[in-house]
Short mmCIF file of C-alpha atoms in Angstrom, two decimals:
data_model
loop_
_atom_site.label_atom_id
_atom_site.label_comp_id
_atom_site.label_asym_id
_atom_site.label_seq_id
_atom_site.Cartn_x
_atom_site.Cartn_y
_atom_site.Cartn_z
CA ILE A 783 -3.94 -19.90 -12.80
CA HIS A 784 -3.14 -18.67 -9.29
CA HIS A 785 -5.64 -16.81 -7.50
CA SER A 786 -5.79 -14.86 -4.22
CA VAL A 787 -7.16 -16.73 -1.23
CA TYR A 788 -9.39 -15.34 1.46
CA GLU A 789 -10.65 -17.16 4.63
CA GLY A 790 -12.63 -15.35 7.27
CA GLN A 791 -15.65 -13.04 8.08
CA PHE A 792 -17.80 -11.27 5.14
CA GLU A 793 -20.40 -8.78 5.33
CA ASN A 794 -22.48 -7.95 2.14
CA VAL A 795 -20.29 -10.13 0.17
CA MET A 796 -17.03 -8.22 1.21
CA ALA A 797 -14.23 -9.41 3.69
CA CYS A 798 -14.99 -7.70 6.92
CA GLY A 799 -13.87 -8.46 10.30
CA MET A 800 -11.05 -10.82 11.13
CA GLY A 801 -9.55 -12.75 8.22
CA LYS A 802 -6.74 -14.12 6.02
CA MET A 803 -5.58 -13.33 2.78
CA GLU A 804 -2.74 -15.06 0.80
CA TRP A 805 -1.61 -14.08 -2.72
CA PRO A 806 0.22 -16.22 -5.59
CA ASP A 807 3.34 -14.21 -5.14
CA GLY A 808 3.79 -15.32 -1.23
CA ARG A 809 2.51 -12.26 0.51
CA MET A 810 0.08 -12.69 3.35
CA TYR A 811 -2.44 -10.62 5.36
CA GLN A 812 -3.78 -12.01 8.59
CA GLY A 813 -6.06 -9.31 10.70
CA GLU A 814 -8.99 -6.91 10.43
CA TRP A 815 -10.94 -6.14 7.35
CA LYS A 816 -13.36 -3.45 6.35
CA GLU A 817 -15.16 -3.59 3.07
CA ASN A 818 -12.36 -5.71 1.49
CA LYS A 819 -9.74 -3.55 2.67
CA MET A 820 -7.09 -4.24 5.33
CA HIS A 821 -8.39 -1.71 8.39
CA GLY A 822 -7.70 -2.29 11.96
CA LYS A 823 -4.94 -4.33 13.28
CA GLY A 824 -2.85 -7.09 11.60
CA GLU A 825 0.23 -8.68 10.25
CA PHE A 826 1.43 -8.82 6.74
CA THR A 827 4.41 -10.86 5.54
CA TRP A 828 6.25 -10.78 2.06
CA ALA A 829 7.91 -13.83 0.63
CA ASP A 830 11.44 -12.30 1.04
CA GLY A 831 11.19 -12.29 4.64
CA ARG A 832 9.85 -8.61 5.47
CA LYS A 833 7.07 -8.37 7.96
CA TYR A 834 4.93 -5.23 9.24
CA ILE A 835 2.75 -5.61 12.46
CA GLY A 836 0.41 -3.08 13.04
CA GLU A 837 -2.36 -0.86 12.21
CA TYR A 838 -4.08 -0.33 8.75
CA VAL A 839 -6.39 2.20 7.86
CA ASP A 840 -8.14 1.78 4.23
CA ASP A 841 -4.98 -0.85 3.13
CA MET A 842 -2.66 1.47 4.28
CA LYS A 843 0.09 1.08 7.40
CA HIS A 844 -1.39 3.73 9.50
CA GLY A 845 -0.96 4.44 13.04
CA TYR A 846 1.69 2.35 15.03
CA GLY A 847 3.50 -0.30 13.79
CA GLU A 848 6.64 -2.54 13.38
CA PHE A 849 8.40 -3.15 10.26
CA HIS A 850 11.03 -5.87 9.85
CA TRP A 851 13.30 -6.37 7.09
CA ALA A 852 14.96 -9.55 6.27
CA ASP A 853 18.28 -8.24 7.05
CA THR A 854 17.38 -7.72 10.83
CA ARG A 855 16.72 -3.68 10.52
CA THR A 856 13.53 -2.89 12.37
CA TYR A 857 11.24 0.19 12.51
CA LYS A 858 8.94 0.75 15.38
CA GLY A 859 6.49 3.87 15.44
CA GLY A 860 4.27 5.84 13.59
CA PHE A 861 2.96 5.35 9.77
CA LEU A 862 1.01 7.82 8.08
CA GLN A 863 -0.50 6.46 4.80
CA ASN A 864 2.04 3.62 4.45
CA GLN A 865 4.96 5.63 5.31
CA MET A 866 6.97 5.85 8.48
CA HIS A 867 6.02 9.22 9.99
CA GLY A 868 6.67 10.85 13.58
CA GLU A 869 8.66 9.50 16.42
CA GLY A 870 10.28 5.90 15.91
CA GLU A 871 12.94 3.61 17.07
CA PHE A 872 15.37 2.17 14.19
CA ARG A 873 17.28 -0.95 14.86
CA LEU A 874 20.25 -1.15 12.62
CA ALA A 875 21.45 -4.44 11.08
CA THR A 876 24.29 -4.31 13.61
CA GLY A 877 21.75 -4.29 16.74
CA GLU A 878 22.56 -0.21 17.41
CA VAL A 879 19.26 0.96 18.29
CA LYS A 880 18.44 4.75 17.61
CA LYS A 881 15.64 7.08 18.01
CA GLY A 882 14.49 9.31 15.52
CA LEU A 883 11.66 11.81 13.60
CA TRP A 884 10.30 11.07 10.41
CA ASP A 885 8.22 13.13 7.75
CA HIS A 886 6.21 10.87 5.02
CA GLY A 887 8.98 8.50 5.07
CA LEU A 888 11.86 10.72 5.38
CA ARG A 889 14.25 10.88 8.38
CA ILE A 890 14.57 14.38 9.50
CA ARG A 891 16.78 13.65 12.48
CA TRP A 892 17.95 11.35 15.03
CA LEU A 893 16.73 12.30 18.25
#
């Protein structure tokens, strides 16, 4: 049986402050925690090469962040409840960079 492993600060028997969590499937989060939830600034990586560096609120990507796909595409900009939201910069796998506007994960238009 594989278990998740948390190393870091605790408060009232909950992850709070700075810490690192590793899951059996290869995911890892290192950053700020509040009441057992990712909350504040941190970095989340997936076993397939994806990575998110940015702000979290209650376990969700929320605020400013950078999402990197394994194929070199990147998005830098706003997030709202785990989805790209507001203005952001998208780098295509070709290296071309475009600015755009997103609404709850959907691209509305290029700017």
